[in-house]
PDB file of C-alpha atoms in Angstrom:
ATOM      1  CA  GLY J 168     105.621 119.554  88.764  1.00 69.00           C
ATOM      2  CA  ASN J 169     107.964 117.875  90.305  1.00 82.00           C
ATOM      3  CA  LEU J 170     108.767 117.948  94.088  1.00 84.00           C
ATOM      4  CA  ILE J 171     112.393 119.176  94.557  1.00 86.00           C
ATOM      5  CA  SER J 172     112.358 119.685  98.283  1.00 85.00           C
ATOM      6  CA  MET J 173     110.368 120.584 101.537  1.00 86.00           C
ATOM      7  CA  ASN J 174     110.754 121.281 104.997  1.00 86.00           C
ATOM      8  CA  ARG J 175     108.334 120.579 107.550  1.00 87.00           C
ATOM      9  CA  ASN J 176     107.126 123.200 109.838  1.00 87.00           C
ATOM     10  CA  ASN J 177     108.529 122.424 113.448  1.00 84.00           C
ATOM     11  CA  GLY J 178     104.851 123.001 114.838  1.00 82.00           C
ATOM     12  CA  SER J 179     103.421 119.678 113.044  1.00 86.00           C
ATOM     13  CA  SER J 180     102.570 116.574 115.359  1.00 84.00           C
ATOM     14  CA  GLU J 181     104.168 113.438 114.535  1.00 88.00           C
ATOM     15  CA  GLY J 182     103.926 109.915 115.192  1.00 89.00           C
ATOM     16  CA  PRO J 183     104.212 107.299 115.866  1.00 87.00           C
ATOM     17  CA  THR J 184     101.042 105.637 117.518  1.00 88.00           C
ATOM     18  CA  ASP J 185     101.420 103.029 120.042  1.00 86.00           C
ATOM     19  CA  ASP J 186     100.665 100.225 117.913  1.00 87.00           C
ATOM     20  CA  LEU J 187     103.295 102.084 115.344  1.00 89.00           C
ATOM     21  CA  ARG J 188     100.693 102.479 112.743  1.00 92.00           C
ATOM     22  CA  VAL J 189     101.639 104.929 109.942  1.00 94.00           C
ATOM     23  CA  LYS J 190     100.402 108.266 111.378  1.00 93.00           C
ATOM     24  CA  PRO J 191     100.413 111.041 110.359  1.00 94.00           C
ATOM     25  CA  ASP J 192      98.738 109.895 107.034  1.00 96.00           C
ATOM     26  CA  ILE J 193      99.621 112.381 104.751  1.00 96.00           C
ATOM     27  CA  THR J 194     101.474 116.028 104.474  1.00 95.00           C
ATOM     28  CA  GLY J 195      99.919 119.101 103.126  1.00 94.00           C
ATOM     29  CA  ASN J 196     100.767 122.765 102.640  1.00 92.00           C
ATOM     30  CA  GLY J 197     100.341 124.555 106.055  1.00 91.00           C
ATOM     31  CA  SER J 198     103.247 127.180 105.883  1.00 90.00           C
ATOM     32  CA  GLY J 199     102.554 130.632 104.857  1.00 90.00           C
ATOM     33  CA  VAL J 200      99.268 130.129 103.164  1.00 91.00           C
ATOM     34  CA  ILE J 201      97.202 133.183 101.918  1.00 90.00           C
ATOM     35  CA  SER J 202      93.998 132.766 103.384  1.00 88.00           C
ATOM     36  CA  PRO J 203      90.586 134.839 103.655  1.00 86.00           C
ATOM     37  CA  VAL J 204      90.032 136.646 107.045  1.00 84.00           C
ATOM     38  CA  GLY J 205      87.028 138.744 108.783  1.00 81.00           C
ATOM     39  CA  GLY J 206      87.567 142.564 108.749  1.00 77.00           C
ATOM     40  CA  SER J 207      88.732 144.970 106.071  1.00 73.00           C
ATOM     41  CA  SER J 208      92.236 143.094 105.266  1.00 76.00           C
ATOM     42  CA  GLY J 209      90.287 140.528 103.125  1.00 88.00           C
ATOM     43  CA  TYR J 210      93.373 138.134 103.615  1.00 91.00           C
ATOM     44  CA  GLY J 211      96.494 137.330 105.693  1.00 90.00           C
ATOM     45  CA  ASN J 212      99.339 134.954 105.837  1.00 91.00           C
ATOM     46  CA  TYR J 213      99.164 131.827 108.499  1.00 90.00           C
ATOM     47  CA  SER J 214     100.517 128.876 109.199  1.00 90.00           C
ATOM     48  CA  GLY J 215      99.519 125.439 111.231  1.00 88.00           C
ATOM     49  CA  THR J 216      97.128 122.538 110.991  1.00 88.00           C
ATOM     50  CA  SER J 217      94.324 124.843 110.227  1.00 88.00           C
ATOM     51  CA  MET J 218      95.838 126.009 106.844  1.00 91.00           C
ATOM     52  CA  SER J 219      97.103 122.549 106.058  1.00 92.00           C
ATOM     53  CA  GLY J 220      93.865 120.725 107.004  1.00 92.00           C
ATOM     54  CA  PRO J 221      91.556 122.831 104.624  1.00 91.00           C
ATOM     55  CA  ASN J 222      94.414 122.461 101.734  1.00 92.00           C
ATOM     56  CA  VAL J 223      94.256 118.614 101.956  1.00 96.00           C
ATOM     57  CA  MET J 224      90.447 118.574 102.676  1.00 96.00           C
ATOM     58  CA  GLY J 225      89.938 121.148  99.376  1.00 95.00           C
ATOM     59  CA  SER J 226      92.170 119.036  97.244  1.00 97.00           C
ATOM     60  CA  LEU J 227      90.528 115.520  98.105  1.00 98.00           C
ATOM     61  CA  LEU J 228      87.464 117.404  96.997  1.00 98.00           C
ATOM     62  CA  LEU J 229      88.387 118.282  93.923  1.00 98.00           C
ATOM     63  CA  VAL J 230      89.859 114.752  93.095  1.00 98.00           C
ATOM     64  CA  GLN J 231      86.377 113.228  94.184  1.00 98.00           C
ATOM     65  CA  GLN J 232      84.788 115.621  91.660  1.00 98.00           C
ATOM     66  CA  HIS J 233      87.180 114.782  89.031  1.00 98.00           C
ATOM     67  CA  TYR J 234      86.418 111.156  89.875  1.00 98.00           C
ATOM     68  CA  SER J 235      82.465 111.787  89.345  1.00 98.00           C
ATOM     69  CA  ASN J 236      82.740 113.743  85.954  1.00 98.00           C
ATOM     70  CA  VAL J 237      84.868 110.790  84.618  1.00 97.00           C
ATOM     71  CA  ASN J 238      82.836 107.689  86.191  1.00 97.00           C
ATOM     72  CA  GLY J 239      79.515 109.548  87.055  1.00 97.00           C
ATOM     73  CA  SER J 240      79.762 108.460  90.722  1.00 97.00           C
ATOM     74  CA  PHE J 241      81.786 109.114  93.635  1.00 98.00           C
ATOM     75  CA  MET J 242      84.745 107.284  94.978  1.00 97.00           C
ATOM     76  CA  PHE J 243      84.308 105.574  98.603  1.00 97.00           C
ATOM     77  CA  GLY J 244      86.365 107.009 101.256  1.00 97.00           C
ATOM     78  CA  ALA J 245      88.661 104.387 101.251  1.00 98.00           C
ATOM     79  CA  THR J 246      89.087 104.416  97.458  1.00 98.00           C
ATOM     80  CA  LEU J 247      90.020 108.346  98.191  1.00 98.00           C
ATOM     81  CA  LYS J 248      92.309 107.640 101.028  1.00 98.00           C
ATOM     82  CA  GLY J 249      94.155 105.023  99.014  1.00 98.00           C
ATOM     83  CA  LEU J 250      94.894 106.882  96.022  1.00 98.00           C
ATOM     84  CA  ALA J 251      95.543 110.123  97.949  1.00 98.00           C
ATOM     85  CA  LEU J 252      98.223 108.086  99.987  1.00 98.00           C
ATOM     86  CA  HIS J 253      99.256 106.013  96.706  1.00 98.00           C
ATOM     87  CA  THR J 254     100.235 109.435  94.829  1.00 98.00           C
ATOM     88  CA  ALA J 255     101.564 111.403  97.408  1.00 97.00           C
ATOM     89  CA  ASP J 256     105.031 112.824  96.771  1.00 96.00           C
ATOM     90  CA  GLU J 257     107.725 111.068  98.671  1.00 94.00           C
ATOM     91  CA  ALA J 258     109.101 113.096 101.960  1.00 92.00           C
ATOM     92  CA  GLY J 259     111.647 112.303 104.704  1.00 89.00           C
ATOM     93  CA  PHE J 260     114.784 110.886 105.000  1.00 89.00           C
ATOM     94  CA  ALA J 261     114.316 107.474 103.282  1.00 93.00           C
ATOM     95  CA  PRO J 262     112.059 106.077 100.597  1.00 94.00           C
ATOM     96  CA  GLY J 263     108.551 104.805 101.879  1.00 96.00           C
ATOM     97  CA  PRO J 264     106.089 105.984 104.802  1.00 97.00           C
ATOM     98  CA  ASP J 265     107.439 107.542 108.108  1.00 95.00           C
ATOM     99  CA  TYR J 266     106.364 109.128 111.583  1.00 93.00           C
ATOM    100  CA  ARG J 267     106.990 112.220 110.306  1.00 92.00           C
ATOM    101  CA  PHE J 268     105.333 113.032 106.844  1.00 94.00           C
ATOM    102  CA  GLY J 269     103.409 110.043 106.625  1.00 95.00           C
ATOM    103  CA  TRP J 270     102.942 108.674 102.929  1.00 97.00           C
ATOM    104  CA  GLY J 271     104.151 112.112 101.987  1.00 96.00           C
ATOM    105  CA  LEU J 272     103.196 115.202 100.348  1.00 95.00           C
ATOM    106  CA  MET J 273      99.746 115.377  98.861  1.00 96.00           C
ATOM    107  CA  ASN J 274     100.049 115.656  94.845  1.00 96.00           C
ATOM    108  CA  THR J 275      96.541 116.347  93.781  1.00 97.00           C
ATOM    109  CA  GLN J 276      97.737 116.569  89.769  1.00 96.00           C
ATOM    110  CA  ARG J 277      99.049 113.091  90.144  1.00 96.00           C
ATOM    111  CA  ALA J 278      95.857 111.685  91.918  1.00 98.00           C
ATOM    112  CA  ALA J 279      93.852 113.494  88.904  1.00 98.00           C
ATOM    113  CA  GLN J 280      96.135 111.931  86.687  1.00 97.00           C
ATOM    114  CA  VAL J 281      95.856 108.392  88.087  1.00 97.00           C
ATOM    115  CA  ILE J 282      91.645 108.766  87.524  1.00 98.00           C
ATOM    116  CA  SER J 283      92.027 110.098  83.965  1.00 97.00           C
ATOM    117  CA  GLN J 284      94.774 107.015  82.821  1.00 95.00           C
ATOM    118  CA  ASP J 285      92.369 104.511  84.603  1.00 95.00           C
ATOM    119  CA  GLY J 286      91.877 101.352  82.088  1.00 92.00           C
ATOM    120  CA  THR J 287      95.340 102.248  80.387  1.00 91.00           C
ATOM    121  CA  GLU J 288      98.391 103.031  82.340  1.00 90.00           C
ATOM    122  CA  SER J 289      96.604 102.598  85.662  1.00 94.00           C
ATOM    123  CA  MET J 290      93.480 100.576  87.389  1.00 96.00           C
ATOM    124  CA  ILE J 291      91.417 101.480  90.552  1.00 98.00           C
ATOM    125  CA  ILE J 292      89.480  98.626  91.568  1.00 97.00           C
ATOM    126  CA  THR J 293      87.116  98.036  94.494  1.00 97.00           C
ATOM    127  CA  GLU J 294      86.320  94.574  95.076  1.00 98.00           C
ATOM    128  CA  THR J 295      84.899  92.652  98.286  1.00 98.00           C
ATOM    129  CA  LEU J 296      87.352  90.033  99.731  1.00 98.00           C
ATOM    130  CA  ASP J 297      85.227  87.108 101.122  1.00 98.00           C
ATOM    131  CA  ALA J 298      86.331  85.032 103.811  1.00 97.00           C
ATOM    132  CA  ASN J 299      89.247  82.542 103.015  1.00 97.00           C
ATOM    133  CA  ASP J 300      88.913  83.825  99.533  1.00 98.00           C
ATOM    134  CA  VAL J 301      92.151  85.594  97.476  1.00 98.00           C
ATOM    135  CA  TYR J 302      91.639  88.200  94.880  1.00 98.00           C
ATOM    136  CA  THR J 303      94.139  87.850  92.226  1.00 97.00           C
ATOM    137  CA  TYR J 304      94.865  90.550  89.293  1.00 96.00           C
ATOM    138  CA  THR J 305      96.876  89.738  86.394  1.00 95.00           C
ATOM    139  CA  PHE J 306      98.900  92.467  84.446  1.00 92.00           C
ATOM    140  CA  LYS J 307     101.524  93.015  82.135  1.00 90.00           C
ATOM    141  CA  ALA J 308     104.873  95.121  82.642  1.00 88.00           C
ATOM    142  CA  ASP J 309     107.169  96.453  80.245  1.00 85.00           C
ATOM    143  CA  GLY J 310     110.420  96.346  82.198  1.00 83.00           C
ATOM    144  CA  THR J 311     111.141 100.049  82.036  1.00 87.00           C
ATOM    145  CA  GLN J 312     108.238 101.622  84.396  1.00 90.00           C
ATOM    146  CA  GLU J 313     108.197 101.441  88.068  1.00 92.00           C
ATOM    147  CA  ILE J 314     104.985  99.257  89.508  1.00 95.00           C
ATOM    148  CA  SER J 315     103.155 100.277  92.441  1.00 96.00           C
ATOM    149  CA  ALA J 316     100.366  99.272  93.841  1.00 98.00           C
ATOM    150  CA  THR J 317      98.108 100.336  97.088  1.00 98.00           C
ATOM    151  CA  ILE J 318      95.194  98.818  98.642  1.00 98.00           C
ATOM    152  CA  ALA J 319      93.101 100.707 101.470  1.00 98.00           C
ATOM    153  CA  TRP J 320      90.083  99.446 103.503  1.00 98.00           C
ATOM    154  CA  THR J 321      87.389 100.643 105.767  1.00 98.00           C
ATOM    155  CA  ASP J 322      88.323  98.745 109.092  1.00 98.00           C
ATOM    156  CA  PRO J 323      85.594  97.568 111.425  1.00 96.00           C
ATOM    157  CA  ALA J 324      85.617  99.597 114.904  1.00 94.00           C
ATOM    158  CA  ALA J 325      88.098  98.061 117.017  1.00 90.00           C
ATOM    159  CA  ASN J 326      87.193  97.227 121.006  1.00 85.00           C
ATOM    160  CA  PRO J 327      88.818 100.407 123.066  1.00 81.00           C
ATOM    161  CA  LEU J 328      91.775  99.159 124.938  1.00 77.00           C
ATOM    162  CA  PRO J 329      91.574  98.737 128.753  1.00 74.00           C
ATOM    163  CA  GLY J 330      91.106 102.273 130.027  1.00 70.00           C
ATOM    164  CA  GLY J 331      94.611 103.890 132.039  1.00 66.00           C
ATOM    165  CA  ASN J 332      96.760 101.851 129.825  1.00 64.00           C
ATOM    166  CA  GLU J 333      99.245 103.819 128.146  1.00 71.00           C
ATOM    167  CA  ASP J 334     101.953 102.583 125.345  1.00 75.00           C
ATOM    168  CA  VAL J 335     100.095  99.506 124.690  1.00 79.00           C
ATOM    169  CA  ALA J 336     101.328  97.950 121.179  1.00 82.00           C
ATOM    170  CA  THR J 337      98.337  95.780 120.538  1.00 85.00           C
ATOM    171  CA  PRO J 338      97.284  96.593 116.915  1.00 89.00           C
ATOM    172  CA  SER J 339      93.820  98.223 116.510  1.00 91.00           C
ATOM    173  CA  LEU J 340      93.414  96.818 113.165  1.00 95.00           C
ATOM    174  CA  VAL J 341      90.488  94.122 112.970  1.00 97.00           C
ATOM    175  CA  ASN J 342      90.585  93.015 109.443  1.00 98.00           C
ATOM    176  CA  ASP J 343      94.126  92.461 108.342  1.00 98.00           C
ATOM    177  CA  LEU J 344      94.504  92.429 104.704  1.00 98.00           C
ATOM    178  CA  ASP J 345      97.714  91.564 102.829  1.00 98.00           C
ATOM    179  CA  LEU J 346      98.894  92.906  99.515  1.00 98.00           C
ATOM    180  CA  ARG J 347     101.866  90.802  97.559  1.00 98.00           C
ATOM    181  CA  ILE J 348     102.905  91.067  93.714  1.00 97.00           C
ATOM    182  CA  SER J 349     104.653  88.286  92.378  1.00 95.00           C
ATOM    183  CA  GLN J 350     106.083  87.718  89.014  1.00 90.00           C
ATOM    184  CA  ASP J 351     104.752  84.972  87.601  1.00 80.00           C
ATOM    185  CA  GLY J 352     107.096  81.989  88.201  1.00 79.00           C
ATOM    186  CA  GLY J 353     109.363  84.255  89.920  1.00 86.00           C
ATOM    187  CA  VAL J 354     109.832  86.554  93.356  1.00 92.00           C
ATOM    188  CA  THR J 355     107.307  88.072  95.252  1.00 96.00           C
ATOM    189  CA  PHE J 356     107.448  91.438  96.549  1.00 96.00           C
ATOM    190  CA  LEU J 357     106.118  92.470  99.955  1.00 97.00           C
ATOM    191  CA  PRO J 358     104.843  95.812 101.129  1.00 98.00           C
ATOM    192  CA  TRP J 359     106.021  98.643 103.051  1.00 97.00           C
ATOM    193  CA  VAL J 360     106.253  98.242 106.938  1.00 95.00           C
ATOM    194  CA  LEU J 361     107.877 100.540 109.773  1.00 92.00           C
ATOM    195  CA  ASP J 362     110.420  99.242 112.251  1.00 86.00           C
ATOM    196  CA  VAL J 363     108.679  98.571 115.650  1.00 77.00           C
ATOM    197  CA  ALA J 364     111.896  97.968 117.581  1.00 81.00           C
ATOM    198  CA  THR J 365     113.176 101.400 116.057  1.00 86.00           C
ATOM    199  CA  PRO J 366     110.613 103.764 114.932  1.00 83.00           C
ATOM    200  CA  THR J 367     113.151 106.048 113.713  1.00 85.00           C
ATOM    201  CA  ALA J 368     114.594 103.637 111.038  1.00 91.00           C
ATOM    202  CA  GLY J 369     113.733 103.837 107.494  1.00 93.00           C
ATOM    203  CA  ALA J 370     110.716 102.086 106.241  1.00 95.00           C
ATOM    204  CA  THR J 371     111.728  98.133 104.930  1.00 95.00           C
ATOM    205  CA  ASN J 372     109.092  95.604 103.177  1.00 96.00           C
ATOM    206  CA  GLY J 373     107.673  93.030 105.361  1.00 96.00           C
ATOM    207  CA  ASP J 374     104.472  91.889 106.549  1.00 96.00           C
ATOM    208  CA  ASN J 375     102.285  94.660 107.632  1.00 96.00           C
ATOM    209  CA  VAL J 376      99.733  93.868 110.341  1.00 95.00           C
ATOM    210  CA  VAL J 377      99.116  97.427 111.574  1.00 95.00           C
ATOM    211  CA  ASP J 378      98.118  99.412 108.701  1.00 97.00           C
ATOM    212  CA  ASN J 379      94.659  99.679 106.845  1.00 98.00           C
ATOM    213  CA  VAL J 380      96.883 100.666 103.847  1.00 98.00           C
ATOM    214  CA  GLU J 381      99.294  98.590 102.214  1.00 98.00           C
ATOM    215  CA  LYS J 382     101.596  99.963  99.219  1.00 98.00           C
ATOM    216  CA  ILE J 383     104.119  98.105  97.029  1.00 98.00           C
ATOM    217  CA  GLU J 384     106.829  99.813  95.072  1.00 97.00           C
ATOM    218  CA  ILE J 385     108.629  97.995  92.784  1.00 95.00           C
ATOM    219  CA  ASN J 386     112.032  99.886  91.098  1.00 91.00           C
ATOM    220  CA  PRO J 387     112.545  99.217  87.666  1.00 87.00           C
ATOM    221  CA  MET J 388     115.847  97.639  88.121  1.00 86.00           C
ATOM    222  CA  THR J 389     114.602  94.871  89.725  1.00 85.00           C
ATOM    223  CA  LEU J 390     111.915  94.362  86.743  1.00 84.00           C
ATOM    224  CA  SER J 391     111.806  92.239  83.737  1.00 84.00           C
ATOM    225  CA  THR J 392     109.001  92.242  81.014  1.00 87.00           C
ATOM    226  CA  GLY J 393     106.359  89.992  81.756  1.00 88.00           C
ATOM    227  CA  ASP J 394     103.208  89.120  83.736  1.00 92.00           C
ATOM    228  CA  TYR J 395     102.672  89.872  87.261  1.00 93.00           C
ATOM    229  CA  ILE J 396     100.246  88.860  89.707  1.00 95.00           C
ATOM    230  CA  VAL J 397      98.757  91.180  92.381  1.00 97.00           C
ATOM    231  CA  ARG J 398      97.152  89.045  95.479  1.00 98.00           C
ATOM    232  CA  VAL J 399      95.015  90.205  98.159  1.00 98.00           C
ATOM    233  CA  PHE J 400      94.296  87.778 100.956  1.00 98.00           C
ATOM    234  CA  HIS J 401      93.975  87.951 104.673  1.00 98.00           C
ATOM    235  CA  LYS J 402      94.799  86.636 107.684  1.00 97.00           C
ATOM    236  CA  GLY J 403      92.272  85.344 110.602  1.00 95.00           C
ATOM    237  CA  GLN J 404      88.878  86.038 110.535  1.00 95.00           C
ATOM    238  CA  LEU J 405      87.006  88.505 108.789  1.00 97.00           C
ATOM    239  CA  LEU J 406      84.679  90.220 111.016  1.00 93.00           C
ATOM    240  CA  VAL J 407      81.374  91.885 109.751  1.00 92.00           C
ATOM    241  CA  ASN J 408      79.303  89.486 107.365  1.00 93.00           C
ATOM    242  CA  ASP J 409      82.597  87.174 106.720  1.00 97.00           C
ATOM    243  CA  SER J 410      83.749  89.738 104.482  1.00 98.00           C
ATOM    244  CA  GLN J 411      85.884  93.081 103.690  1.00 98.00           C
ATOM    245  CA  VAL J 412      85.357  95.430 101.145  1.00 98.00           C
ATOM    246  CA  PHE J 413      88.636  97.073  99.752  1.00 98.00           C
ATOM    247  CA  SER J 414      90.094  99.409  97.030  1.00 98.00           C
ATOM    248  CA  LEU J 415      93.324  98.734  94.793  1.00 98.00           C
ATOM    249  CA  VAL J 416      95.283 101.136  92.814  1.00 98.00           C
ATOM    250  CA  ILE J 417      98.007 100.066  90.564  1.00 97.00           C
ATOM    251  CA  GLU J 418     100.119 101.910  88.272  1.00 95.00           C
ATOM    252  CA  GLY J 419     102.968 100.728  85.737  1.00 91.00           C
ATOM    253  CA  ILE J 420     100.982  98.391  83.784  1.00 87.00           C
ATOM    254  CA  SER J 421     101.234  98.169  80.043  1.00 79.00           C
TER     255      SER J 421
END
């Protein structure tokens, strides 16, 4: 159940986008996949997006079904996306997201486990952030488990960039939400960001102004037992009703 190693198919597309968002979002198994085919053979061995796309989509559908079985309703799309990216297996040459694997390799089992443990070892929260408001959630850490938190939201449609312009770095993000975790009375932890100046560099921690998904991971070596506060706030104006619905996934709580 633990990812030991993986190779990326050389035919895979990769980022970055012009505004340097994390793209692709996630990696799925698409090499040497057994698939039903037409004709008398019944099955064939194929590679490509035609395999990885259905692989990830079918996995997401199973995660939705499990959530419905547990809670009697389905997740918002942003909740499902945030959960899938939150639980993906680390891939790439450095921790955090990158422009080759996105947030990592889809891990359906771990996504389902977070749903099953919701309210004990994890939390899946959907809230509405109003203009000029700050959402806070306080939890305890035992000092031994990694703390990780992810927010995701369905951003309003951005205005198209002027036609004919290429390599325009203007962010397409409309409602810029921010995620922070602070030790009560202590240090504040920032989300992953990619280097705008050097897209091939590993992710660092900082203020993310381009993505509608933000994730913070805190190594147990830097943790101490006690209260921690999650804060979700925003920059500038919130378009569409002066509010934004967001989803929050937290692991490592006690």
